[in-house]
PDB file of C-alpha atoms in Angstrom:
ATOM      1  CA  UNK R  88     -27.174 -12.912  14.007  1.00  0.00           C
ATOM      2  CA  UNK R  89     -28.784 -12.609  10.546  1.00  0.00           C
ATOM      3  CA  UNK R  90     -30.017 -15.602   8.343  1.00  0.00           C
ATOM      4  CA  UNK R  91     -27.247 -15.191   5.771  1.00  0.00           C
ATOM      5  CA  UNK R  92     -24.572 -15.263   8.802  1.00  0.00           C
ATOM      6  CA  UNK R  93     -25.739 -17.824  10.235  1.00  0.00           C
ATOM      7  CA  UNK R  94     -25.487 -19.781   7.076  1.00  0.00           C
ATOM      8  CA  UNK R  95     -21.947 -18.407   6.689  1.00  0.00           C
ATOM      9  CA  UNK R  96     -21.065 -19.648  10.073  1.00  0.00           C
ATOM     10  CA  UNK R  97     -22.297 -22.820   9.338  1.00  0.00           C
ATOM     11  CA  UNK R  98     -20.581 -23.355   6.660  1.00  0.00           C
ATOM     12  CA  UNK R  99     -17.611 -22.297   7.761  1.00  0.00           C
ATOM     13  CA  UNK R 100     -17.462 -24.982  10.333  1.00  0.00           C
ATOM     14  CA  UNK R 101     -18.542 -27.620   8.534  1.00  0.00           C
ATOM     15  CA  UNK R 102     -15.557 -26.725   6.065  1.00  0.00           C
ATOM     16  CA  UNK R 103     -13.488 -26.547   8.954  1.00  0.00           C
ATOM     17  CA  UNK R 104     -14.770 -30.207  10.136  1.00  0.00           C
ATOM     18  CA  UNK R 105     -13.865 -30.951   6.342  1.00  0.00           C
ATOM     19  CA  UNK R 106     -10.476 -29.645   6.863  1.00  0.00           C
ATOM     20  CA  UNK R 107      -9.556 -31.568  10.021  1.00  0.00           C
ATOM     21  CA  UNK R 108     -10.856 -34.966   8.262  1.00  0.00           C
ATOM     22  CA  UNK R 109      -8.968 -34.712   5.348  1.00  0.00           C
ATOM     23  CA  UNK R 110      -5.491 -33.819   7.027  1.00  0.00           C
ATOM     24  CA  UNK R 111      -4.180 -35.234   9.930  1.00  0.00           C
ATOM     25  CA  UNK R 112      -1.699 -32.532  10.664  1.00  0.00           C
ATOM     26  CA  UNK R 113      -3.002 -28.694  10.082  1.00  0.00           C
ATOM     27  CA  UNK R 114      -1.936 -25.676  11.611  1.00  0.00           C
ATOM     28  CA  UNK R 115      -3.798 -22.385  11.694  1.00  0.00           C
ATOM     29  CA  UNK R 116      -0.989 -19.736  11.024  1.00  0.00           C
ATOM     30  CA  UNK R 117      -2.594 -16.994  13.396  1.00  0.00           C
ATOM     31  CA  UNK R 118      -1.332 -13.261  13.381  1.00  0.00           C
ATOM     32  CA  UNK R 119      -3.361 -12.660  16.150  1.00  0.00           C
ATOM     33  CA  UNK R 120      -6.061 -10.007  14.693  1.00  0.00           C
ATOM     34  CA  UNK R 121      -9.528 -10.146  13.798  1.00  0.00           C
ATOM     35  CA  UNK R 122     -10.030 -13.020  11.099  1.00  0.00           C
ATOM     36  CA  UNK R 123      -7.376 -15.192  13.186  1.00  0.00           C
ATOM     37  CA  UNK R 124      -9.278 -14.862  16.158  1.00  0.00           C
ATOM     38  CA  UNK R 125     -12.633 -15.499  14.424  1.00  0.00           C
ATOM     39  CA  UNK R 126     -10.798 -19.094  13.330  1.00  0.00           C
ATOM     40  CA  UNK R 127      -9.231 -19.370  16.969  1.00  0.00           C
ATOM     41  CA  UNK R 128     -12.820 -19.484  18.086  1.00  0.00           C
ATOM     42  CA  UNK R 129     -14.503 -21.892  15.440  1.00  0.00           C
ATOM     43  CA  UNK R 130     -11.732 -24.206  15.959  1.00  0.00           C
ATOM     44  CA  UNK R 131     -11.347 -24.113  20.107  1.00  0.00           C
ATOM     45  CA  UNK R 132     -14.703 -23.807  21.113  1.00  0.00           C
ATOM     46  CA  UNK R 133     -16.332 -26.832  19.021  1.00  0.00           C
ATOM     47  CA  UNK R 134     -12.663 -28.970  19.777  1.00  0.00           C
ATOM     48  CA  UNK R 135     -11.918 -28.882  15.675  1.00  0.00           C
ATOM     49  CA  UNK R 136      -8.097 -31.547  15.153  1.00  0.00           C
ATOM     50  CA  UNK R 137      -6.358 -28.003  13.973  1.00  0.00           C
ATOM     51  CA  UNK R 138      -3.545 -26.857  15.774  1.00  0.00           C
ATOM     52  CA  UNK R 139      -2.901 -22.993  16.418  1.00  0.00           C
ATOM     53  CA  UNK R 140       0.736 -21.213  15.884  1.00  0.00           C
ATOM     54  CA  UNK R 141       1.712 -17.556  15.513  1.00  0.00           C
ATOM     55  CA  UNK R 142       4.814 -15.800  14.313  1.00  0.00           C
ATOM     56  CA  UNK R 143       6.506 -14.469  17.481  1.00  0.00           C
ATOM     57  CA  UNK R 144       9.272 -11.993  15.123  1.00  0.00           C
ATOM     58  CA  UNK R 145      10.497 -10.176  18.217  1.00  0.00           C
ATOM     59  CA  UNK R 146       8.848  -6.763  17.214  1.00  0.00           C
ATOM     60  CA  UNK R 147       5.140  -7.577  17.655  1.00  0.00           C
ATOM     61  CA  UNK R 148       3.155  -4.363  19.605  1.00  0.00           C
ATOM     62  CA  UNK R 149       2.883  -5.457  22.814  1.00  0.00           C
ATOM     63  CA  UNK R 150      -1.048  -5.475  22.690  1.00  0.00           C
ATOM     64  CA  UNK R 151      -0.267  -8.381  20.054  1.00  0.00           C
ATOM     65  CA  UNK R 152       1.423 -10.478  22.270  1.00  0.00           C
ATOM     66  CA  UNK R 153      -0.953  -9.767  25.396  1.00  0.00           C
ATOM     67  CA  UNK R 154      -3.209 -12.317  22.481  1.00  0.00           C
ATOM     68  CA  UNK R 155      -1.329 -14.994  23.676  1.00  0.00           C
ATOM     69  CA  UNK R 156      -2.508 -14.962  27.571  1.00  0.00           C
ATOM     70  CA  UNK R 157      -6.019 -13.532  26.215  1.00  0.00           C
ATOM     71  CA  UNK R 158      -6.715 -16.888  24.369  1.00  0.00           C
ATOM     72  CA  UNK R 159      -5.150 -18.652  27.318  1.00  0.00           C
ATOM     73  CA  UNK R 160      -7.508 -17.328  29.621  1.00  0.00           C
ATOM     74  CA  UNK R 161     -10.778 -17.981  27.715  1.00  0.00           C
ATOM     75  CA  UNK R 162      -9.967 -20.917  25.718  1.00  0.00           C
ATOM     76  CA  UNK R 163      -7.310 -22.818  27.778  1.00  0.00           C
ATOM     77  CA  UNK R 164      -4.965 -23.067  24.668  1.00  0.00           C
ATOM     78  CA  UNK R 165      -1.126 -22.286  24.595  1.00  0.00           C
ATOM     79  CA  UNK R 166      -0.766 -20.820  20.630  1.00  0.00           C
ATOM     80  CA  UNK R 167       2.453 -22.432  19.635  1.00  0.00           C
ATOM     81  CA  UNK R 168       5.027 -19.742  19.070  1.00  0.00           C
ATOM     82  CA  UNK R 169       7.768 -19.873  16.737  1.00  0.00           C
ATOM     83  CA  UNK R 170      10.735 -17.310  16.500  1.00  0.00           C
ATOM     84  CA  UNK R 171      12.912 -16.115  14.468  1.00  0.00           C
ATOM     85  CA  UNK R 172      16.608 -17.424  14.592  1.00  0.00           C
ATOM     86  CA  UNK R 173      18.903 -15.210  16.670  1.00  0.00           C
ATOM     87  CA  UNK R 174      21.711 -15.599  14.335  1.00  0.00           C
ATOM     88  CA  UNK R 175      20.055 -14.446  11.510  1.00  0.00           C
ATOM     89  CA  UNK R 176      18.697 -11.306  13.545  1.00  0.00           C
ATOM     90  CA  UNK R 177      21.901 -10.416  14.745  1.00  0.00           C
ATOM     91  CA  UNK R 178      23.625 -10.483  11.405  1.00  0.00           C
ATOM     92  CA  UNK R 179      20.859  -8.717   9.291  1.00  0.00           C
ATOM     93  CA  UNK R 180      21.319  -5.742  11.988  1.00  0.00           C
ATOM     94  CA  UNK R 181      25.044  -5.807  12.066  1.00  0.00           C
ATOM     95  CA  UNK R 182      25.359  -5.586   8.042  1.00  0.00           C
ATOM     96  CA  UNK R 183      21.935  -3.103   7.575  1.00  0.00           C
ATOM     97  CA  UNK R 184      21.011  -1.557  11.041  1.00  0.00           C
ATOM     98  CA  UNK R 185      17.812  -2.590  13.096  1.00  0.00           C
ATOM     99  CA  UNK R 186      15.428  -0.442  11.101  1.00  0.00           C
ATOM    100  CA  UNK R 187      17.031  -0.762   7.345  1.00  0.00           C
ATOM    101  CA  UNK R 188      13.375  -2.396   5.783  1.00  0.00           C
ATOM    102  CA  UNK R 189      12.799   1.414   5.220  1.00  0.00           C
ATOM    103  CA  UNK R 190      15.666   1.871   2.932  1.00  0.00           C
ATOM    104  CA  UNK R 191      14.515  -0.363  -0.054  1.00  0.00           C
ATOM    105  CA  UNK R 192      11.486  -3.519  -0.921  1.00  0.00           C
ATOM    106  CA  UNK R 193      14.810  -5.576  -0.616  1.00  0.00           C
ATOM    107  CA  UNK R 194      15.727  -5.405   2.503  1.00  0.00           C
ATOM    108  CA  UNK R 195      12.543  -5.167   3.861  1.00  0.00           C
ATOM    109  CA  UNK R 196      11.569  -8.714   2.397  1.00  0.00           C
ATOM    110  CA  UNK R 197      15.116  -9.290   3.537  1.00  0.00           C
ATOM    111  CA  UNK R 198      13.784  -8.519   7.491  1.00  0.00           C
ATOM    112  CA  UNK R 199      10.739 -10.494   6.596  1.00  0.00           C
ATOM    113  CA  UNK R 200      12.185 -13.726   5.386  1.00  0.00           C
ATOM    114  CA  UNK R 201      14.356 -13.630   8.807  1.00  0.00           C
ATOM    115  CA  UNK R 202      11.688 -12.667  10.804  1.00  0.00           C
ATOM    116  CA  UNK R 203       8.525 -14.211   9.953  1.00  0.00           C
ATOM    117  CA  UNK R 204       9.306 -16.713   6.220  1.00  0.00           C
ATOM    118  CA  UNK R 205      11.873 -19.335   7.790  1.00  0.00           C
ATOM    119  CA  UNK R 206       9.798 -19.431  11.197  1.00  0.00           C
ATOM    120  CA  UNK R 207       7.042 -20.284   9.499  1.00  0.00           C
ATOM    121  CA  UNK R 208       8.819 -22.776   7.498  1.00  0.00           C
ATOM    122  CA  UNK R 209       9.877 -24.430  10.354  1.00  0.00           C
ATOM    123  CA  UNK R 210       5.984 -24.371  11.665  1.00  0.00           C
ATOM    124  CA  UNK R 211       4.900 -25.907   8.979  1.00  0.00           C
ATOM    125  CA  UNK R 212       7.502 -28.589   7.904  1.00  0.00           C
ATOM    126  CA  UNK R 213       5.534 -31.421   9.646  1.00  0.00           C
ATOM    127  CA  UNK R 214       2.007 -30.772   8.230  1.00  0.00           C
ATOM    128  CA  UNK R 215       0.500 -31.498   5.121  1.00  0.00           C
ATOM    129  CA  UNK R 216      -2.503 -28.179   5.281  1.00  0.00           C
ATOM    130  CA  UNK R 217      -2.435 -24.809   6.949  1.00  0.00           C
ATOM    131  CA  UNK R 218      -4.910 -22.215   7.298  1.00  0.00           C
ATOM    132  CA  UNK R 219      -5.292 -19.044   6.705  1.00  0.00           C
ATOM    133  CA  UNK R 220      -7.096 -15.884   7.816  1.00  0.00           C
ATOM    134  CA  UNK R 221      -6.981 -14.217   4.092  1.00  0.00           C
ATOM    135  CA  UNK R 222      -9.569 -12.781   2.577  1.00  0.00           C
ATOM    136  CA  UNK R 223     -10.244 -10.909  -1.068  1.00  0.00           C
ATOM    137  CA  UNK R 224     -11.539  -7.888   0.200  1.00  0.00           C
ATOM    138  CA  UNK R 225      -8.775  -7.010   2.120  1.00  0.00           C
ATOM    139  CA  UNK R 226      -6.204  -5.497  -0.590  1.00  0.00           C
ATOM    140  CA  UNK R 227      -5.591  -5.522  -4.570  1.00  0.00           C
ATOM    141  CA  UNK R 228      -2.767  -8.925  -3.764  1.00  0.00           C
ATOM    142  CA  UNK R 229      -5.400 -10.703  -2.522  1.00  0.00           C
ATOM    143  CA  UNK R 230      -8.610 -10.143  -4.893  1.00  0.00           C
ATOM    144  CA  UNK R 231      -7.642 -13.820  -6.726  1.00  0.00           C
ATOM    145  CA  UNK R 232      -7.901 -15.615  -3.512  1.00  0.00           C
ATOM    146  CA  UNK R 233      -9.023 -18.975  -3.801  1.00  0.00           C
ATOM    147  CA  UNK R 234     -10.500 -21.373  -0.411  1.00  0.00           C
ATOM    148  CA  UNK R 235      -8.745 -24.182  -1.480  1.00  0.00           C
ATOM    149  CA  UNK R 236      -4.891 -24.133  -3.012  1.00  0.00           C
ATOM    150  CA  UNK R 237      -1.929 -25.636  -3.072  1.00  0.00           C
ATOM    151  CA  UNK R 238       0.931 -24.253  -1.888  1.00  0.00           C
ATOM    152  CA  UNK R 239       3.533 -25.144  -4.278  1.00  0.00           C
ATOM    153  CA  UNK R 240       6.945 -24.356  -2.612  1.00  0.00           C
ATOM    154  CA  UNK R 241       5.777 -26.128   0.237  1.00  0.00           C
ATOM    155  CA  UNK R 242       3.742 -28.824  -1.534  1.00  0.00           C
ATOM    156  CA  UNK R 243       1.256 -28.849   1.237  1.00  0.00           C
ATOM    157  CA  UNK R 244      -2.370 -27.823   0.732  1.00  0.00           C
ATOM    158  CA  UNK R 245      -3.840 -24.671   2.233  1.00  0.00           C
ATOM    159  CA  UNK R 246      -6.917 -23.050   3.233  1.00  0.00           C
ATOM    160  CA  UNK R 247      -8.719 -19.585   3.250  1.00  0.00           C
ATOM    161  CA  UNK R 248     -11.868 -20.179   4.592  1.00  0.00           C
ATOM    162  CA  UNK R 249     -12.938 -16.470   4.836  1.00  0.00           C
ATOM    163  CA  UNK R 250     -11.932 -15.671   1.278  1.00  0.00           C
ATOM    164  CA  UNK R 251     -15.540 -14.406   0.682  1.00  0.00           C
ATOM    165  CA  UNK R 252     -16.300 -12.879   3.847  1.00  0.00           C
ATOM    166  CA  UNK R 253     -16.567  -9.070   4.462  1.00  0.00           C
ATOM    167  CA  UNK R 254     -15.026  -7.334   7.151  1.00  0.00           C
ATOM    168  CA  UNK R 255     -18.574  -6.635   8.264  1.00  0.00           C
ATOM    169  CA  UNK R 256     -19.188  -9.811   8.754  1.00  0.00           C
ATOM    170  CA  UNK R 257     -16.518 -11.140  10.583  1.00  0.00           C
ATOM    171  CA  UNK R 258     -17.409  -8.053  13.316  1.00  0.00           C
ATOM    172  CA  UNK R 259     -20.695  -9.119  13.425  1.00  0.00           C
ATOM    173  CA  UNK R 260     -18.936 -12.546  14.094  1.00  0.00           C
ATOM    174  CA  UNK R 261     -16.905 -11.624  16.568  1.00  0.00           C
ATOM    175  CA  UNK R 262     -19.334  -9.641  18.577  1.00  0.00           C
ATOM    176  CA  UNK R 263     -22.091 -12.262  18.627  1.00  0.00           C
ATOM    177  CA  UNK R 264     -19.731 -15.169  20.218  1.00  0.00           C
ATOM    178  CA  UNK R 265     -18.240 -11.870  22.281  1.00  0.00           C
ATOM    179  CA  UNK R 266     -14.433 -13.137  20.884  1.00  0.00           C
ATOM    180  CA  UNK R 267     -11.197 -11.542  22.375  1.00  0.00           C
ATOM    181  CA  UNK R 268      -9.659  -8.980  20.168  1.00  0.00           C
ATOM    182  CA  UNK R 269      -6.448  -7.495  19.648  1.00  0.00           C
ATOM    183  CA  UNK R 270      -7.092  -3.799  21.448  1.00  0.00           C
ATOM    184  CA  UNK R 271      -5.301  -2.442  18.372  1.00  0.00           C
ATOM    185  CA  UNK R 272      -7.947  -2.588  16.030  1.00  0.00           C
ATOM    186  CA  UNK R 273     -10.142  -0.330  17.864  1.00  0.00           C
ATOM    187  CA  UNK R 274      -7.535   2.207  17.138  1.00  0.00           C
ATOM    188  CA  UNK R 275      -7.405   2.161  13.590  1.00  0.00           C
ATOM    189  CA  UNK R 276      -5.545  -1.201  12.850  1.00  0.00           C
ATOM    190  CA  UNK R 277      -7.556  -3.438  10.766  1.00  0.00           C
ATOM    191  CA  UNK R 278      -4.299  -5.191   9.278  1.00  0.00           C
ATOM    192  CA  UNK R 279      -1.440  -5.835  12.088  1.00  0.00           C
ATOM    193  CA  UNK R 280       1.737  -6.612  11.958  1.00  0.00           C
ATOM    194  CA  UNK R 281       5.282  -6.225  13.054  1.00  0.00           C
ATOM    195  CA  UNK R 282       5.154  -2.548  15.407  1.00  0.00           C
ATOM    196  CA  UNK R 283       7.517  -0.480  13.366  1.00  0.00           C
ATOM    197  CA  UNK R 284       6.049  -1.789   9.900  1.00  0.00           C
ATOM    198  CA  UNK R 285       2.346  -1.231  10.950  1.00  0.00           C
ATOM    199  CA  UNK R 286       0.226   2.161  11.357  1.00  0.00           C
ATOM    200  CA  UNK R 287      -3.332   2.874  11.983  1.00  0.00           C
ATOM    201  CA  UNK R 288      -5.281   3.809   8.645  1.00  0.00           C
ATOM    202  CA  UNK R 289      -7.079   6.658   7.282  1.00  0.00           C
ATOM    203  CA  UNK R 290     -10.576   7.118   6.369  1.00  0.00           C
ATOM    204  CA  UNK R 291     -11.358   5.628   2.957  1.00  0.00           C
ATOM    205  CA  UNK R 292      -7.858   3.387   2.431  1.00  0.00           C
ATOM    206  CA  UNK R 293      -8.033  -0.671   2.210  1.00  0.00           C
ATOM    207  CA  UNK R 294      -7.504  -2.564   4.802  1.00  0.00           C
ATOM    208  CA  UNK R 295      -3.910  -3.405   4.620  1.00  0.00           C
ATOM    209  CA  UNK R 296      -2.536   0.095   3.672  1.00  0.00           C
ATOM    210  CA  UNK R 297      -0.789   0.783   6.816  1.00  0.00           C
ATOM    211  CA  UNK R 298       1.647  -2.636   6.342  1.00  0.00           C
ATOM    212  CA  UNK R 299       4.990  -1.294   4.655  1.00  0.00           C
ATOM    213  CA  UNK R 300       2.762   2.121   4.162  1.00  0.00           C
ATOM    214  CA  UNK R 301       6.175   3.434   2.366  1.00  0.00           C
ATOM    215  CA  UNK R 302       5.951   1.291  -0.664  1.00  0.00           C
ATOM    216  CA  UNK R 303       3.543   0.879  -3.585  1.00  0.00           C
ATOM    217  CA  UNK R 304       0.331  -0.758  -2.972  1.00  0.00           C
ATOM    218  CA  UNK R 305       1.259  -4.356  -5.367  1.00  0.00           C
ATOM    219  CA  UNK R 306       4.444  -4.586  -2.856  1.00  0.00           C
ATOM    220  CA  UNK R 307       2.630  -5.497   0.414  1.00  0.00           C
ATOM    221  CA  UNK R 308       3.418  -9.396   1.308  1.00  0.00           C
ATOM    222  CA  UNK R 309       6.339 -10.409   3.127  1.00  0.00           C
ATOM    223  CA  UNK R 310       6.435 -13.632   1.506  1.00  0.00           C
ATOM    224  CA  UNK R 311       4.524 -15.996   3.427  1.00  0.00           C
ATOM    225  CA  UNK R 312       1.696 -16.020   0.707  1.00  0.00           C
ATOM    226  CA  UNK R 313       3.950 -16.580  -2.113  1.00  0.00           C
ATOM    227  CA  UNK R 314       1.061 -16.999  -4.296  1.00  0.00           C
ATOM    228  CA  UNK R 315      -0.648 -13.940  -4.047  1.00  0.00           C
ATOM    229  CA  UNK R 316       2.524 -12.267  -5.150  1.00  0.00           C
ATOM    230  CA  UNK R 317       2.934 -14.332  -8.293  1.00  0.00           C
ATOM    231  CA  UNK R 318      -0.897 -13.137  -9.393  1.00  0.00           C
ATOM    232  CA  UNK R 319      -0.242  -9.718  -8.720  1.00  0.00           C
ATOM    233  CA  UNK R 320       3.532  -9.557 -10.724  1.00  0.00           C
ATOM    234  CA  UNK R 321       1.479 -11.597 -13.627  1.00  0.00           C
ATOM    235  CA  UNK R 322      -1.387  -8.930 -13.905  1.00  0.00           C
ATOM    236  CA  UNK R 323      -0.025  -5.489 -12.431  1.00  0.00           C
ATOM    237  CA  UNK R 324       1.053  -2.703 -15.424  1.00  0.00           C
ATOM    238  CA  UNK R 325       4.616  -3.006 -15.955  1.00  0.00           C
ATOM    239  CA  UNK R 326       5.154   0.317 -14.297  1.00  0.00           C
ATOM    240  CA  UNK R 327       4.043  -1.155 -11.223  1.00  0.00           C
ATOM    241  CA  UNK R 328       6.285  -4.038 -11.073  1.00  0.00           C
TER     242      UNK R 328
END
């Protein structure tokens, strides 16, 4: 590990320590991929107060949810799992069919606020921080990403601790405390997601161009980061609103 990791690292568990100490209940919202699992590991292995919970929507790849018996077996921890509401499901493919988030942004924020928005609602009614896996680099709705905010619908506080890391380095991360990783990134996934609104990449696009790969690039949240789509409808060109 280099110097300047190593002094990442650091720092990024003594933030984490900082975290834990000023909230009483946090939650690490965990998709499961590579900057989630990075967290996973600074929080289980040194015993950091932040719980773990993942968005279960019912159309994860199954390599995703083989995550959830991978961190069992090396860390001893059950991720909390919340799901969507079955009523809700049901109805959204009765009025629009199963696969209708193709057909417009509407719908498919529609299938996101069902699937993955009131679940983690409910996840996060009790706490007063969460934490995040964001980071800038990874797309233009995320280049105003802050560490620290406050997430204003919610009125709870929440945390990005690897705003400022590189993809690079959270590899090099990953390989030097040899951390579990979702089997889909070595084919091309460096963003995942639900299955049918997730494909592999292609040489020379960001890292979250195959979520919702149909629409325009200033599109791509589903609405759990509300804030990064209120910077991105403030500064894009009106012809890409």
């Amino acid at each position: 590990m280099t110097p300047e990791l190593q002094a990442k690292v650091e720092r990024l568990d003594a933030l984490l320590d900082s975290i834990a100490a000023r909230h009483e209940s946090v939650k690490l919202a965990s998709s499961l991929a590579a900057e989630d699992m990075l967290l996973t590991h600074a929080i289980l292995s040194r015993g950091v107060k932040i719980g773990i919970f993942s968005l279960n929507t019912g159309r994860l790849h199954a390599e995703t949810v083989g995550m959830y018996d991978r961190v069992k077996e090396r860390y001893g921890y059950d991720i909390e799992q919340f799901h969507p509401q079955p009523e809700a499901v049901e109805a959204y493919v009765r009025d629009h069919g199963l696969n209708a988030f193709y057909e417009s942004v509407e719908l498919r924020k529609d299938c996101c606020g069902i699937r993955k928005v009131e679940p983690l609602n409910r996840a996060l009614k009790d706490v007063s921080a969460w934490v995040t896996g964001q980071r800038r680099e990874q797309s233009v709705t995320r280049v105003e990403l802050h560490e620290e905010e406050h997430d204003a619908p919610r009125n709870i506080a929440k945390f990005n601790p690897l705003a400022d890391w590189t993809e690079a380095e959270v590899w090099d991360y990953l390989k030097a405390f040899d951390v579990p990783v979702n089997p889909l990134h070595a084919r091309g996934y460096p963003s995942i997601g639900c299955e049918p609104c997730t494909r592999a990449i292609r040489p020379g696009e960001d890292s979250r161009a195959g979520r919702w790969w149909w629409e325009s690039r200033d599109t791509k949240e589903c609405g759990l980061h509300v804030t990064n789509i209120k910077i991105v409808a403030e500064e894009a060109p009106s012809s890409a609103i």
